[in-house]
XYZ file of C-alpha atoms in Angstrom:
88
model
C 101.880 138.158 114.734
C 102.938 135.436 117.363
C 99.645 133.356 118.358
C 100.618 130.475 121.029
C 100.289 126.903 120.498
C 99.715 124.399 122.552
C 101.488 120.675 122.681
C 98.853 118.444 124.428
C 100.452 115.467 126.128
C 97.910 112.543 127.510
C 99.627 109.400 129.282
C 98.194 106.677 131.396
C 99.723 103.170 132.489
C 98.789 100.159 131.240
C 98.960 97.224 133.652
C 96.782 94.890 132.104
C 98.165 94.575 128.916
C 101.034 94.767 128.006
C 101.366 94.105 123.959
C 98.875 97.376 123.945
C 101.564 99.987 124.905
C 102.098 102.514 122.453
C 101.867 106.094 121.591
C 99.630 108.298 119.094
C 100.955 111.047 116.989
C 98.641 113.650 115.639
C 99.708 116.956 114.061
C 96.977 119.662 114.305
C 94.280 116.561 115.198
C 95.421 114.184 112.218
C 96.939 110.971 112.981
C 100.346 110.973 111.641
C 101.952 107.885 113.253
C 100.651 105.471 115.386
C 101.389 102.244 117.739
C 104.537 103.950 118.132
C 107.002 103.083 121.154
C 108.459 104.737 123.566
C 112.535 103.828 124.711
C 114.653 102.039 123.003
C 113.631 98.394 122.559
C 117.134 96.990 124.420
C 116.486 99.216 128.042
C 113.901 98.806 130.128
C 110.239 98.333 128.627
C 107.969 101.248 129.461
C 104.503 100.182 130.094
C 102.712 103.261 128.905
C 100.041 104.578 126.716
C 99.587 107.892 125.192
C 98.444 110.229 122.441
C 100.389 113.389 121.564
C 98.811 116.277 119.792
C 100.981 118.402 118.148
C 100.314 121.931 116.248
C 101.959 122.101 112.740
C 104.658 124.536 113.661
C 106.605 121.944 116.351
C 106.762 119.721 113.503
C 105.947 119.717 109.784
C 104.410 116.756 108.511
C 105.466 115.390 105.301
C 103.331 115.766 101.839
C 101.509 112.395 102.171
C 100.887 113.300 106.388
C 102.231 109.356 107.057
C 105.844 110.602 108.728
C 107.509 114.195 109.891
C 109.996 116.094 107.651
C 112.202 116.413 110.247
C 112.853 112.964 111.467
C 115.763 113.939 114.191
C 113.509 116.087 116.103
C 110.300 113.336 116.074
C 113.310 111.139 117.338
C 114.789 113.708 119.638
C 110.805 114.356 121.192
C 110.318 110.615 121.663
C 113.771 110.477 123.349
C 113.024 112.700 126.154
C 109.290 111.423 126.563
C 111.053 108.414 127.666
C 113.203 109.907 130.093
C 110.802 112.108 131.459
C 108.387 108.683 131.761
C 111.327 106.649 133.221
C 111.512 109.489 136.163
C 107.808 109.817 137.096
């Protein structure tokens, strides 16, 4: 049986502060990562904040629920976040 999931994206600028910019990781509503950035740090800075919610099947947290099994594709999603932040 196929049931859908749903991967909830929330952004907003931040124009005040700056130092504050970072990005909130939660698999199936736990906190997996946190005050995590977006780009790479020697491009452009993106002033942006932002929590990502995540069901279990996208990615599999590891056994302690502090980092993702599959670190290319938590790489690979942050990655294109950027780019698709850089456009809009």
């Amino acid at each position: 049986m196929n049931t859908t999931k749903t991967l909830t994206f929330i952004f907003g600028l931040n124009i005040q502060n700056h130092a504050a910019d970072e990005v909130f990781v939660y698999n199936s509503d736990r906190l997996i990562k946190m005050y995590e950035k977006i780009g790479q740090p020697n491009k452009k800075t993106i002033y942006c904040r932002g929590v990502i919610d995540e069901p279990s099947i996208v990615l599999e947290p590891t056994h302690n629920k502090q980092s993702f099994v599959d670190e290319k594709e938590y790489h690979f999603l942050f990655k294109n976040m950027g780019e698709y932040i850089r456009e809009h």
